[in-house]
Amino acid sequence: MSKIDVFVAPRPNPVLIRAMTSVNRIVMLRGIPGFRDILPFNRLAGLRGVANVRHIDFPDTDLERLRASCGAGKASFITPNHPEFFTDWMIDKEIVSQVSPLTASWATNGVVNGLGRMMQKFWLANNLIAQIPGNSGAAKEHSVAWALKGHGVLLHPEGGVGWHANVVAPLLPGAVEMGLEALRLGRATAPDFKVWIAPVIWKLAFTRNVEAALAKECAYVEKSLKIERQATDTLPQRIHHICSTLLTRDEAACGMPSDEGATYAERQKALVTELGRRLGESISPDAAITDTIELLRRARRWQRENTGDAEGQKQVRALADTIQRLQRVGPWASANPHITQEEIAEHLKRIRNDYCRGGLRDTINRFIPQPAGPRCAHIRVPDPLGLHEYPGSIDDAVAELHRRMQETVTSTVTELAAKGSFIFYPNPFYRH
């Protein structure tokens, strides 16, 4: 078993954590005043701010609500939404520095353990926990023990980044499961012990019009993927054309004809259904599995249990990866008649992450995606979920957590729209 698949307990270094918090605020988020808006300095991410988050809108009432869920004598599991890669750690670190500085944070095993011994030591000192697919028992046990000490544990219940800030994806149950285990252990010695699941949401909004920068990035994507631009297309229409062209290529690779009269969502659904049928036959010929989430779960288990079948592994992996990639453009893309610059930016980042694999520039973009312009992070804290007083099942608790997070995301977006924080365009995915 390789080291990337083995759990290694974090060894938090408070001095390093405090230092990284300061660096995070200056270099990673806000940049250096006096340089971040002046050419050529604003082209340097370290001076401009790598995540280019100039302002943080975190109301005192929300901050105090989160603080009340953290601290000695209770166990706290902090669950932010997950709209953007790299910026997630920057904003999450800023949040926990104000409520529980020694919070342990879950991260993908490829980041914590997969970048060499020195980087592993660095991440473990920053109190990162490696999430190892199919082998998370030790990480969960460590998390529960850490939470029982009165420190927070942060993990993203949506799982991977979806690049859809206005919609909270279906949640994984890990935080609730660990919370209930912490409650069981805590109540063994303290009958009044409390466990909180503390949701947090954040929404990024550009602070100025960034259409020119988005158009430039769109042109790069078109060139990289060899997709010819339609001369009369608006910026949102160019995004739709890119997605439609990529879907056509996926249909051709699958041997399916492209229905030119169908909407993007209809074509996508038909392709996913066919790929799901093929995947189901590959892993379980005698059982029809219609639920895609269950199908992908079984596919992952099949891969773990059939490591000796090289050809089968290749086929199952390719089908599962294609289904997951296609589903990253969810129903939310066509749900509203208008689209914002922020949503256009999300489309571009998702496309670059999933399809642009040409060289160093795209590799760097996957790990440290650069925004089109300066932004404000609007952070809000829904009511925490007290597992010590919650009567429902794990599934009920996960559903309630999702409801609170989505309602807060929606109300925040509505609030910002009313203030004129967004620039809107007609959405070409809507009924097309």
Short mmCIF file of C-alpha atoms in Angstrom, two decimals:
data_model
loop_
_atom_site.label_atom_id
_atom_site.label_comp_id
_atom_site.label_asym_id
_atom_site.label_seq_id
_atom_site.Cartn_x
_atom_site.Cartn_y
_atom_site.Cartn_z
CA MET A 1 0.00 0.00 0.00
CA SER A 2 1.44 3.38 -1.01
CA LYS A 3 1.83 6.22 1.46
CA ILE A 4 -0.87 8.19 -0.32
CA ASP A 5 -3.35 5.50 0.75
CA VAL A 6 -2.18 5.37 4.39
CA PHE A 7 -3.56 7.67 7.07
CA VAL A 8 -0.91 9.74 8.82
CA ALA A 9 -2.08 11.68 11.88
CA PRO A 10 -1.69 15.48 11.67
CA ARG A 11 0.87 17.09 13.95
CA PRO A 12 -0.41 20.66 14.33
CA ASN A 13 2.18 23.36 14.88
CA PRO A 14 0.44 26.41 16.43
CA VAL A 15 3.27 28.78 15.45
CA LEU A 16 3.13 27.68 11.81
CA ILE A 17 -0.68 27.83 11.80
CA ARG A 18 -0.65 31.43 13.06
CA ALA A 19 2.02 32.38 10.54
CA MET A 20 0.11 30.78 7.68
CA THR A 21 -3.04 32.63 8.74
CA SER A 22 -1.18 35.95 8.41
CA VAL A 23 0.33 34.97 5.05
CA ASN A 24 -3.06 33.77 3.90
CA ARG A 25 -4.67 37.15 4.60
CA ILE A 26 -1.97 39.16 2.83
CA VAL A 27 -0.62 37.08 -0.05
CA MET A 28 -3.33 34.54 -0.77
CA LEU A 29 -6.48 36.58 -0.28
CA ARG A 30 -6.18 40.35 -0.38
CA GLY A 31 -2.78 41.06 -1.88
CA ILE A 32 -0.59 44.00 -1.00
CA PRO A 33 -2.21 47.46 -1.06
CA GLY A 34 -0.31 49.86 -3.30
CA PHE A 35 0.73 47.08 -5.67
CA ARG A 36 -2.41 45.02 -6.28
CA ASP A 37 -4.02 47.59 -8.63
CA ILE A 38 -0.94 48.88 -10.49
CA LEU A 39 0.54 47.41 -13.66
CA PRO A 40 2.65 45.31 -13.92
CA PHE A 41 2.41 44.32 -10.24
CA ASN A 42 -1.25 43.33 -10.44
CA ARG A 43 -0.28 40.57 -12.86
CA LEU A 44 1.68 38.87 -10.10
CA ALA A 45 -0.70 36.71 -8.08
CA GLY A 46 1.35 37.05 -4.88
CA LEU A 47 1.06 40.84 -4.96
CA ARG A 48 -2.47 40.96 -6.28
CA GLY A 49 -3.67 38.22 -3.94
CA VAL A 50 -3.75 34.68 -5.33
CA ALA A 51 -7.47 34.26 -4.63
CA ASN A 52 -8.05 38.01 -5.24
CA VAL A 53 -10.57 38.32 -2.41
CA ARG A 54 -10.27 42.01 -1.56
CA HIS A 55 -13.09 42.22 0.96
CA ILE A 56 -14.68 39.83 3.44
CA ASP A 57 -18.28 40.47 4.46
CA PHE A 58 -18.72 38.44 7.65
CA PRO A 59 -21.41 40.02 9.87
CA ASP A 60 -20.78 39.96 13.61
CA THR A 61 -24.05 38.12 14.23
CA ASP A 62 -22.95 35.27 11.98
CA LEU A 63 -19.47 35.18 13.49
CA GLU A 64 -20.88 35.00 17.02
CA ARG A 65 -23.30 32.26 15.98
CA LEU A 66 -20.36 30.17 14.81
CA ARG A 67 -18.28 30.96 17.89
CA ALA A 68 -21.08 29.76 20.13
CA SER A 69 -20.81 26.31 18.53
CA CYS A 70 -17.08 25.97 19.13
CA GLY A 71 -14.83 25.66 22.15
CA ALA A 72 -14.08 23.56 25.21
CA GLY A 73 -16.72 21.23 26.57
CA LYS A 74 -18.36 20.53 23.22
CA ALA A 75 -17.53 18.90 19.89
CA SER A 76 -17.88 20.97 16.73
CA PHE A 77 -17.91 19.87 13.10
CA ILE A 78 -17.77 22.87 10.76
CA THR A 79 -19.30 22.22 7.32
CA PRO A 80 -18.75 24.91 4.66
CA ASN A 81 -20.12 24.77 1.16
CA HIS A 82 -17.55 24.03 -1.54
CA PRO A 83 -17.94 26.30 -4.57
CA GLU A 84 -14.30 26.83 -5.56
CA PHE A 85 -10.96 25.03 -5.32
CA PHE A 86 -7.95 26.64 -3.57
CA THR A 87 -10.02 29.61 -2.44
CA ASP A 88 -11.85 27.11 -0.26
CA TRP A 89 -8.84 26.62 2.00
CA MET A 90 -8.08 30.35 2.03
CA ILE A 91 -11.57 31.35 3.18
CA ASP A 92 -12.04 28.35 5.47
CA LYS A 93 -8.75 29.17 7.19
CA GLU A 94 -9.80 32.78 7.64
CA ILE A 95 -13.08 31.65 9.20
CA VAL A 96 -11.64 29.11 11.65
CA SER A 97 -8.84 31.49 12.70
CA GLN A 98 -11.58 33.59 14.32
CA VAL A 99 -13.46 30.80 16.09
CA SER A 100 -11.13 27.81 16.64
CA PRO A 101 -7.56 28.33 15.37
CA LEU A 102 -6.53 24.70 15.87
CA THR A 103 -9.38 23.33 13.79
CA ALA A 104 -8.42 20.22 11.84
CA SER A 105 -9.43 20.37 8.17
CA TRP A 106 -10.12 17.49 5.83
CA ALA A 107 -8.44 17.60 2.40
CA THR A 108 -7.93 15.21 -0.47
CA ASN A 109 -5.20 12.62 0.07
CA GLY A 110 -3.55 13.68 -3.18
CA VAL A 111 -2.81 17.09 -1.65
CA VAL A 112 -1.84 15.97 1.85
CA ASN A 113 0.13 12.82 1.03
CA GLY A 114 0.72 12.93 -2.70
CA LEU A 115 3.11 15.87 -3.14
CA GLY A 116 6.20 14.46 -1.48
CA ARG A 117 7.51 14.07 2.07
CA MET A 118 8.26 17.75 2.68
CA MET A 119 4.81 18.90 1.57
CA GLN A 120 3.18 16.14 3.60
CA LYS A 121 5.03 17.38 6.69
CA PHE A 122 3.90 20.94 5.91
CA TRP A 123 0.23 20.00 5.51
CA LEU A 124 0.20 17.81 8.62
CA ALA A 125 1.72 20.70 10.60
CA ASN A 126 -1.17 22.83 9.31
CA ASN A 127 -3.53 20.22 10.80
CA LEU A 128 -4.85 18.82 7.54
CA ILE A 129 -6.45 15.37 7.57
CA ALA A 130 -6.08 13.25 4.43
CA GLN A 131 -9.39 11.95 3.08
CA ILE A 132 -8.52 8.53 1.66
CA PRO A 133 -11.25 7.03 -0.56
CA GLY A 134 -12.37 3.65 0.71
CA ASN A 135 -10.09 3.85 3.73
CA SER A 136 -11.38 6.69 5.89
CA GLY A 137 -11.80 4.86 9.21
CA ALA A 138 -8.59 6.15 10.79
CA ALA A 139 -9.28 9.72 9.64
CA LYS A 140 -12.75 9.61 11.17
CA GLU A 141 -11.43 8.18 14.43
CA HIS A 142 -8.79 10.91 14.65
CA SER A 143 -11.38 13.58 13.85
CA VAL A 144 -13.71 12.44 16.61
CA ALA A 145 -10.87 12.38 19.13
CA TRP A 146 -9.77 15.88 18.07
CA ALA A 147 -13.30 17.25 18.31
CA LEU A 148 -13.69 15.80 21.80
CA LYS A 149 -10.70 17.91 22.87
CA GLY A 150 -12.73 21.04 22.11
CA HIS A 151 -11.12 21.84 18.75
CA GLY A 152 -13.18 22.09 15.61
CA VAL A 153 -13.08 19.69 12.68
CA LEU A 154 -13.83 21.17 9.25
CA LEU A 155 -14.94 19.14 6.25
CA HIS A 156 -16.89 19.90 3.09
CA PRO A 157 -20.07 17.80 3.11
CA GLU A 158 -20.57 18.33 -0.64
CA GLY A 159 -17.33 16.44 -1.28
CA GLY A 160 -15.44 17.70 -4.33
CA VAL A 161 -15.74 21.16 -5.83
CA GLY A 162 -18.69 21.50 -8.17
CA TRP A 163 -18.22 25.12 -9.34
CA HIS A 164 -21.84 26.05 -8.61
CA ALA A 165 -21.89 28.54 -5.75
CA ASN A 166 -25.66 29.15 -5.87
CA VAL A 167 -26.57 25.50 -5.37
CA VAL A 168 -25.56 23.16 -2.55
CA ALA A 169 -24.99 19.66 -3.91
CA PRO A 170 -26.32 16.56 -2.11
CA LEU A 171 -24.39 16.16 1.14
CA LEU A 172 -22.31 13.25 2.35
CA PRO A 173 -23.12 11.98 5.86
CA GLY A 174 -19.58 11.95 7.29
CA ALA A 175 -19.89 15.00 9.54
CA VAL A 176 -23.15 13.76 11.05
CA GLU A 177 -21.79 10.24 11.53
CA MET A 178 -18.69 11.53 13.30
CA GLY A 179 -20.80 13.93 15.32
CA LEU A 180 -22.99 11.12 16.61
CA GLU A 181 -19.93 9.08 17.54
CA ALA A 182 -18.50 12.09 19.38
CA LEU A 183 -21.83 12.47 21.16
CA ARG A 184 -21.79 8.82 22.25
CA LEU A 185 -18.25 9.09 23.61
CA GLY A 186 -18.78 12.50 25.18
CA ARG A 187 -21.97 11.45 26.95
CA ALA A 188 -20.11 8.49 28.48
CA THR A 189 -18.35 10.91 30.85
CA ALA A 190 -20.52 14.04 30.68
CA PRO A 191 -24.30 13.51 30.43
CA ASP A 192 -24.86 17.06 29.17
CA PHE A 193 -22.13 16.92 26.50
CA LYS A 194 -23.12 18.78 23.31
CA VAL A 195 -22.20 18.20 19.67
CA TRP A 196 -22.78 20.81 16.98
CA ILE A 197 -22.76 20.57 13.22
CA ALA A 198 -21.98 24.17 12.26
CA PRO A 199 -22.75 24.93 8.59
CA VAL A 200 -21.08 27.87 6.86
CA ILE A 201 -21.72 29.22 3.38
CA TRP A 202 -19.78 31.73 1.35
CA LYS A 203 -20.59 33.43 -1.92
CA LEU A 204 -18.01 35.26 -4.04
CA ALA A 205 -19.05 38.32 -6.05
CA PHE A 206 -16.89 40.37 -8.40
CA THR A 207 -16.42 43.96 -7.29
CA ARG A 208 -16.41 45.32 -10.86
CA ASN A 209 -17.28 44.38 -14.43
CA VAL A 210 -14.91 41.62 -15.55
CA GLU A 211 -16.44 40.77 -18.94
CA ALA A 212 -13.22 41.55 -20.83
CA ALA A 213 -11.18 39.19 -18.63
CA LEU A 214 -13.82 36.46 -18.93
CA ALA A 215 -13.85 36.85 -22.72
CA LYS A 216 -10.08 36.50 -22.78
CA GLU A 217 -10.23 33.29 -20.75
CA CYS A 218 -13.05 32.02 -22.94
CA ALA A 219 -10.89 32.60 -26.03
CA TYR A 220 -8.09 30.60 -24.41
CA VAL A 221 -10.48 27.70 -23.75
CA GLU A 222 -11.80 27.81 -27.33
CA LYS A 223 -8.29 27.73 -28.73
CA SER A 224 -7.13 25.01 -26.35
CA LEU A 225 -10.10 22.76 -27.20
CA LYS A 226 -10.11 23.65 -30.92
CA ILE A 227 -13.64 25.00 -30.83
CA GLU A 228 -14.42 27.67 -33.42
CA ARG A 229 -16.10 30.76 -32.06
CA GLN A 230 -19.34 31.90 -33.64
CA ALA A 231 -18.78 35.54 -34.61
CA THR A 232 -22.15 36.83 -33.40
CA ASP A 233 -22.24 34.94 -30.10
CA THR A 234 -22.38 36.81 -26.82
CA LEU A 235 -20.11 35.67 -24.00
CA PRO A 236 -22.77 33.39 -22.44
CA GLN A 237 -23.57 31.95 -25.87
CA ARG A 238 -19.89 31.16 -26.37
CA ILE A 239 -19.95 29.20 -23.10
CA HIS A 240 -23.04 27.30 -24.24
CA HIS A 241 -21.42 26.57 -27.60
CA ILE A 242 -18.31 25.18 -25.90
CA CYS A 243 -20.37 22.93 -23.66
CA SER A 244 -22.58 21.80 -26.53
CA THR A 245 -19.56 20.99 -28.70
CA LEU A 246 -17.94 19.00 -25.92
CA LEU A 247 -21.19 17.11 -25.39
CA THR A 248 -21.31 16.31 -29.10
CA ARG A 249 -17.79 14.91 -28.87
CA ASP A 250 -18.76 12.77 -25.89
CA GLU A 251 -21.81 11.50 -27.79
CA ALA A 252 -19.62 10.59 -30.76
CA ALA A 253 -17.12 8.79 -28.52
CA CYS A 254 -20.02 6.80 -27.11
CA GLY A 255 -21.41 6.03 -30.55
CA MET A 256 -24.63 7.97 -29.94
CA PRO A 257 -26.17 10.32 -32.51
CA SER A 258 -26.55 13.93 -31.47
CA ASP A 259 -30.17 15.15 -31.40
CA GLU A 260 -29.85 18.70 -32.70
CA GLY A 261 -33.46 19.47 -31.78
CA ALA A 262 -33.03 18.59 -28.09
CA THR A 263 -31.89 20.93 -25.35
CA TYR A 264 -28.46 20.58 -23.78
CA ALA A 265 -30.04 19.11 -20.62
CA GLU A 266 -32.04 16.56 -22.64
CA ARG A 267 -29.02 15.43 -24.61
CA GLN A 268 -26.91 15.21 -21.47
CA LYS A 269 -29.54 13.12 -19.68
CA ALA A 270 -29.82 10.70 -22.59
CA LEU A 271 -26.06 10.23 -22.76
CA VAL A 272 -25.71 9.71 -19.00
CA THR A 273 -28.52 7.16 -19.10
CA GLU A 274 -26.81 5.17 -21.83
CA LEU A 275 -23.41 5.31 -20.15
CA GLY A 276 -25.05 4.29 -16.88
CA ARG A 277 -26.61 1.27 -18.58
CA ARG A 278 -23.21 0.20 -19.91
CA LEU A 279 -21.54 0.74 -16.55
CA GLY A 280 -24.24 -1.27 -14.78
CA GLU A 281 -23.74 -4.17 -17.18
CA SER A 282 -19.98 -4.03 -16.59
CA ILE A 283 -20.16 -4.32 -12.80
CA SER A 284 -23.44 -6.12 -12.17
CA PRO A 285 -24.90 -7.84 -15.27
CA ASP A 286 -27.80 -9.38 -13.34
CA ALA A 287 -29.03 -6.24 -11.58
CA ALA A 288 -30.53 -3.12 -13.13
CA ILE A 289 -29.26 -0.06 -11.22
CA THR A 290 -31.13 3.09 -12.20
CA ASP A 291 -29.92 5.46 -9.46
CA THR A 292 -26.73 7.11 -10.70
CA ILE A 293 -25.34 7.85 -7.23
CA GLU A 294 -25.78 4.22 -6.22
CA LEU A 295 -24.33 3.07 -9.53
CA LEU A 296 -21.17 5.13 -9.07
CA ARG A 297 -20.84 3.92 -5.48
CA ARG A 298 -21.01 0.32 -6.64
CA ALA A 299 -18.53 1.06 -9.40
CA ARG A 300 -16.00 2.34 -6.86
CA ARG A 301 -16.52 -0.78 -4.76
CA TRP A 302 -16.16 -3.00 -7.85
CA GLN A 303 -12.84 -1.36 -8.63
CA ARG A 304 -11.56 -1.99 -5.10
CA GLU A 305 -12.62 -5.63 -5.23
CA ASN A 306 -11.41 -6.46 -8.75
CA THR A 307 -7.91 -5.03 -8.91
CA GLY A 308 -6.68 -8.02 -10.93
CA ASP A 309 -9.00 -7.35 -13.88
CA ALA A 310 -6.97 -4.76 -15.79
CA GLU A 311 -9.27 -4.53 -18.81
CA GLY A 312 -12.38 -4.34 -16.64
CA GLN A 313 -10.76 -1.69 -14.47
CA LYS A 314 -10.02 0.44 -17.51
CA GLN A 315 -13.56 0.15 -18.86
CA VAL A 316 -15.31 0.79 -15.54
CA ARG A 317 -13.05 3.72 -14.71
CA ALA A 318 -13.62 5.34 -18.13
CA LEU A 319 -17.40 4.99 -17.92
CA ALA A 320 -17.60 6.21 -14.32
CA ASP A 321 -15.28 9.16 -14.99
CA THR A 322 -17.30 10.23 -18.03
CA ILE A 323 -20.60 10.06 -16.14
CA GLN A 324 -19.18 12.10 -13.27
CA ARG A 325 -17.72 14.68 -15.64
CA LEU A 326 -20.99 15.07 -17.56
CA GLN A 327 -23.01 15.46 -14.38
CA ARG A 328 -20.86 18.34 -13.21
CA VAL A 329 -23.09 20.53 -15.39
CA GLY A 330 -26.20 19.95 -13.29
CA PRO A 331 -29.85 20.99 -13.62
CA TRP A 332 -28.95 24.29 -11.98
CA ALA A 333 -27.27 25.38 -15.24
CA SER A 334 -30.60 25.64 -17.03
CA ALA A 335 -32.84 26.51 -14.09
CA ASN A 336 -32.87 30.30 -14.42
CA PRO A 337 -33.47 32.61 -17.42
CA HIS A 338 -30.48 34.76 -16.46
CA ILE A 339 -26.82 34.05 -15.78
CA THR A 340 -24.27 36.17 -13.89
CA GLN A 341 -20.61 36.88 -14.55
CA GLU A 342 -19.82 34.76 -11.51
CA GLU A 343 -21.66 31.79 -13.03
CA ILE A 344 -19.90 32.30 -16.36
CA ALA A 345 -16.58 32.24 -14.50
CA GLU A 346 -17.61 28.97 -12.81
CA HIS A 347 -18.43 27.39 -16.17
CA LEU A 348 -15.01 28.39 -17.51
CA LYS A 349 -13.12 27.02 -14.50
CA ARG A 350 -15.04 23.75 -14.62
CA ILE A 351 -14.39 23.33 -18.36
CA ARG A 352 -10.69 24.06 -17.93
CA ASN A 353 -10.45 21.63 -15.04
CA ASP A 354 -12.27 18.83 -16.87
CA TYR A 355 -11.12 19.20 -20.47
CA CYS A 356 -8.01 21.40 -20.79
CA ARG A 357 -5.04 19.15 -20.11
CA GLY A 358 -2.49 20.51 -22.53
CA GLY A 359 0.39 21.71 -20.37
CA LEU A 360 1.77 23.46 -17.32
CA ARG A 361 -0.59 26.42 -17.58
CA ASP A 362 -3.65 24.18 -17.27
CA THR A 363 -2.07 22.08 -14.53
CA ILE A 364 -1.43 25.21 -12.47
CA ASN A 365 -4.98 26.38 -13.16
CA ARG A 366 -6.40 23.16 -11.74
CA PHE A 367 -4.53 23.61 -8.47
CA ILE A 368 -4.57 27.41 -8.23
CA PRO A 369 -7.36 28.74 -10.49
CA GLN A 370 -7.02 32.47 -11.05
CA PRO A 371 -10.17 34.63 -10.87
CA ALA A 372 -11.09 37.11 -13.57
CA GLY A 373 -10.99 40.05 -11.16
CA PRO A 374 -11.21 41.26 -7.56
CA ARG A 375 -13.98 39.80 -5.42
CA CYS A 376 -15.78 40.07 -2.13
CA ALA A 377 -16.46 36.96 -0.03
CA HIS A 378 -19.87 37.13 1.62
CA ILE A 379 -19.84 34.67 4.55
CA ARG A 380 -22.97 33.60 6.36
CA VAL A 381 -23.65 31.07 9.14
CA PRO A 382 -26.97 29.19 9.20
CA ASP A 383 -28.30 27.97 12.53
CA PRO A 384 -26.05 25.15 13.80
CA LEU A 385 -27.56 21.69 14.13
CA GLY A 386 -27.33 20.35 17.69
CA LEU A 387 -27.06 16.57 17.44
CA HIS A 388 -27.51 16.36 21.24
CA GLU A 389 -31.10 17.51 20.79
CA TYR A 390 -31.90 16.25 17.31
CA PRO A 391 -34.43 13.37 17.33
CA GLY A 392 -34.16 12.29 13.68
CA SER A 393 -32.04 9.74 11.84
CA ILE A 394 -28.69 10.34 10.14
CA ASP A 395 -30.48 10.83 6.83
CA ASP A 396 -32.89 13.30 8.44
CA ALA A 397 -30.00 15.26 9.93
CA VAL A 398 -28.17 15.40 6.58
CA ALA A 399 -31.36 16.59 4.86
CA GLU A 400 -31.89 19.27 7.51
CA LEU A 401 -28.29 20.42 7.19
CA HIS A 402 -28.71 20.69 3.42
CA ARG A 403 -31.93 22.66 3.82
CA ARG A 404 -30.30 25.19 6.13
CA MET A 405 -27.29 25.62 3.86
CA GLN A 406 -29.34 26.00 0.67
CA GLU A 407 -31.77 28.45 2.23
CA THR A 408 -28.87 30.60 3.42
CA VAL A 409 -27.15 30.47 0.02
CA THR A 410 -30.40 31.46 -1.70
CA SER A 411 -31.14 34.31 0.71
CA THR A 412 -27.58 35.61 0.39
CA VAL A 413 -27.72 35.57 -3.41
CA THR A 414 -31.11 37.32 -3.32
CA GLU A 415 -29.76 39.93 -0.92
CA LEU A 416 -26.73 40.64 -3.14
CA ALA A 417 -28.84 40.78 -6.30
CA ALA A 418 -31.13 43.35 -4.68
CA LYS A 419 -28.06 45.48 -3.96
CA GLY A 420 -26.94 45.33 -7.59
CA SER A 421 -23.91 43.14 -6.90
CA PHE A 422 -24.32 41.04 -10.05
CA ILE A 423 -24.24 41.71 -13.80
CA PHE A 424 -26.88 39.57 -15.54
CA TYR A 425 -27.14 38.15 -19.08
CA PRO A 426 -29.77 35.98 -20.80
CA ASN A 427 -28.94 32.35 -19.97
CA PRO A 428 -28.53 30.28 -23.17
CA PHE A 429 -28.84 27.01 -21.20
CA TYR A 430 -32.38 27.97 -20.22
CA ARG A 431 -34.69 25.89 -22.46
CA HIS A 432 -31.95 25.45 -25.07
#
